[in-house]
């Protein structure tokens, strides 16, 4: 048993340190001063920002940003109905769920401005949920974000469930100076922030030292010359990209709220690689992955292009209209910032083979296909890829427009236009597709992709991720060099491949990463030491492991309102042969999300181990009421019926 405070979460504290117990409520840092303090000196920038999607990412009802019609309008679909009304100035949604229960909710606050606007309800003190019926600002109507899902109120994906909880799933990117403050004992939130919406300090950092600098006070040497933790516009493009990526990426957060601006991305987040279900096999966007993972694949990123080369950071608008955004670099004049560019005419029929001014003549139409998320929000792929319909691995720009044609037609046209092109070489997507569909027999092609420095780092990291299915001592040896790669994403995804190495090799190869300069690599490595016997380590090694393990435990304690976290904890408890802790973890999974089918069979078996067959049968009956058609539960029912 590690730790002594076992009253926090039954069954879990027996494994983990007291860091899983409630953390003290965060005190709002006094150095945050609010965006209004910036206006007097930065009026033009402030005016630009105030109308931006950043400033309007989250607003109070009283601020007048409401777009929807609350004059007794209604929405009804599949047994659920909502009446939206205005009661003496208070905006109210009267929701009748599929089970017939009717509840009246006051609108707490507002998310976004266009093309849709979402509304938050405070269903418990401090707990905000994002409602699934939203306002289409273009069409002027209510619509449901997930109209095809049958979601009764006890479903984890229902708007009142854990996946639609604003405090933990959304707020950190819609607020400034946000701290979640979840208490796992009371299962409640005491979240705090300095400002709702993405304010000046969300990107620049706390501003009090800057104000002091304007009054002649010397700046702390840990800050920029102007008193900020990050200094924009001085040529550190990578740091600026990583600051934007904190919100514009599909990732797992390692902290309990906003990291301090200027924090390296891989100190604060674990980036999702090009996994099946998130991306198409060739790296094109599939699920809602935002931007960063796409951009890392691009040649533009490789050549040093940054977010602000195309986007105004304050208005969030493009810096030029139409094809002008691309021809500021891709033209006969070129751009001295990027000397490797080929200087030629691109904005002409000789290149795009479409009529000037048509949709097909727009650079973005061919090189940035778009997909719709949240019902009506179109977002573009930022990998800036050359269309490859010949691969037939996902969508392509040609058949996006020419929907009456197929990819072979598109590939033939491209080959006619560019007969001497060097852009039709073998593609990593073919190997990724075979691996994802179980058709890849020989992992050698994944090894080649992972070890080829010409590939984008996220592509190499994905190859390492996919190699886990082929784990062996030989794979561990062949990927050992990746553990010292300059790219932290590659290092982090190479760690798990050492599980099949000998104990001696595993320790020797992984120990240096416990002191890696970036936190995500250290945490990923720390998890691998959970199953390494302490007796195999020297006292010095044990001390390093304990330090990294404590950091991992703290990170996990920030996510105890996630069902996914308790699945991890349950698996860990099983690996440590602690059945009581495992049952507690899987019970928390189904409390948060009763539809997590993978948790119930484990819970039934653990109930049997811990308390006998009758307890297992009771747990099984409970599970079958929620998931009556689950094949694994049916199989267990047959076993207990004998």
XYZ file of C-alpha atoms in Angstrom, residues 280 284-286 369-373 377-381 395-396 400:
17
model
C -7.899 9.198 -42.498
C -6.459 14.002 -43.783
C -8.875 15.207 -41.118
C -11.707 12.866 -40.158
C -10.457 20.504 -48.189
C -13.057 21.296 -45.548
C -15.315 19.191 -43.401
C -18.288 20.154 -41.274
C -18.337 19.680 -37.504
C -19.222 24.635 -38.790
C -16.968 24.090 -41.818
C -13.264 23.778 -41.022
C -10.319 23.326 -43.365
C -7.538 20.773 -43.335
C -11.578 12.036 -49.480
C -9.964 14.175 -52.135
C -15.459 16.790 -53.161
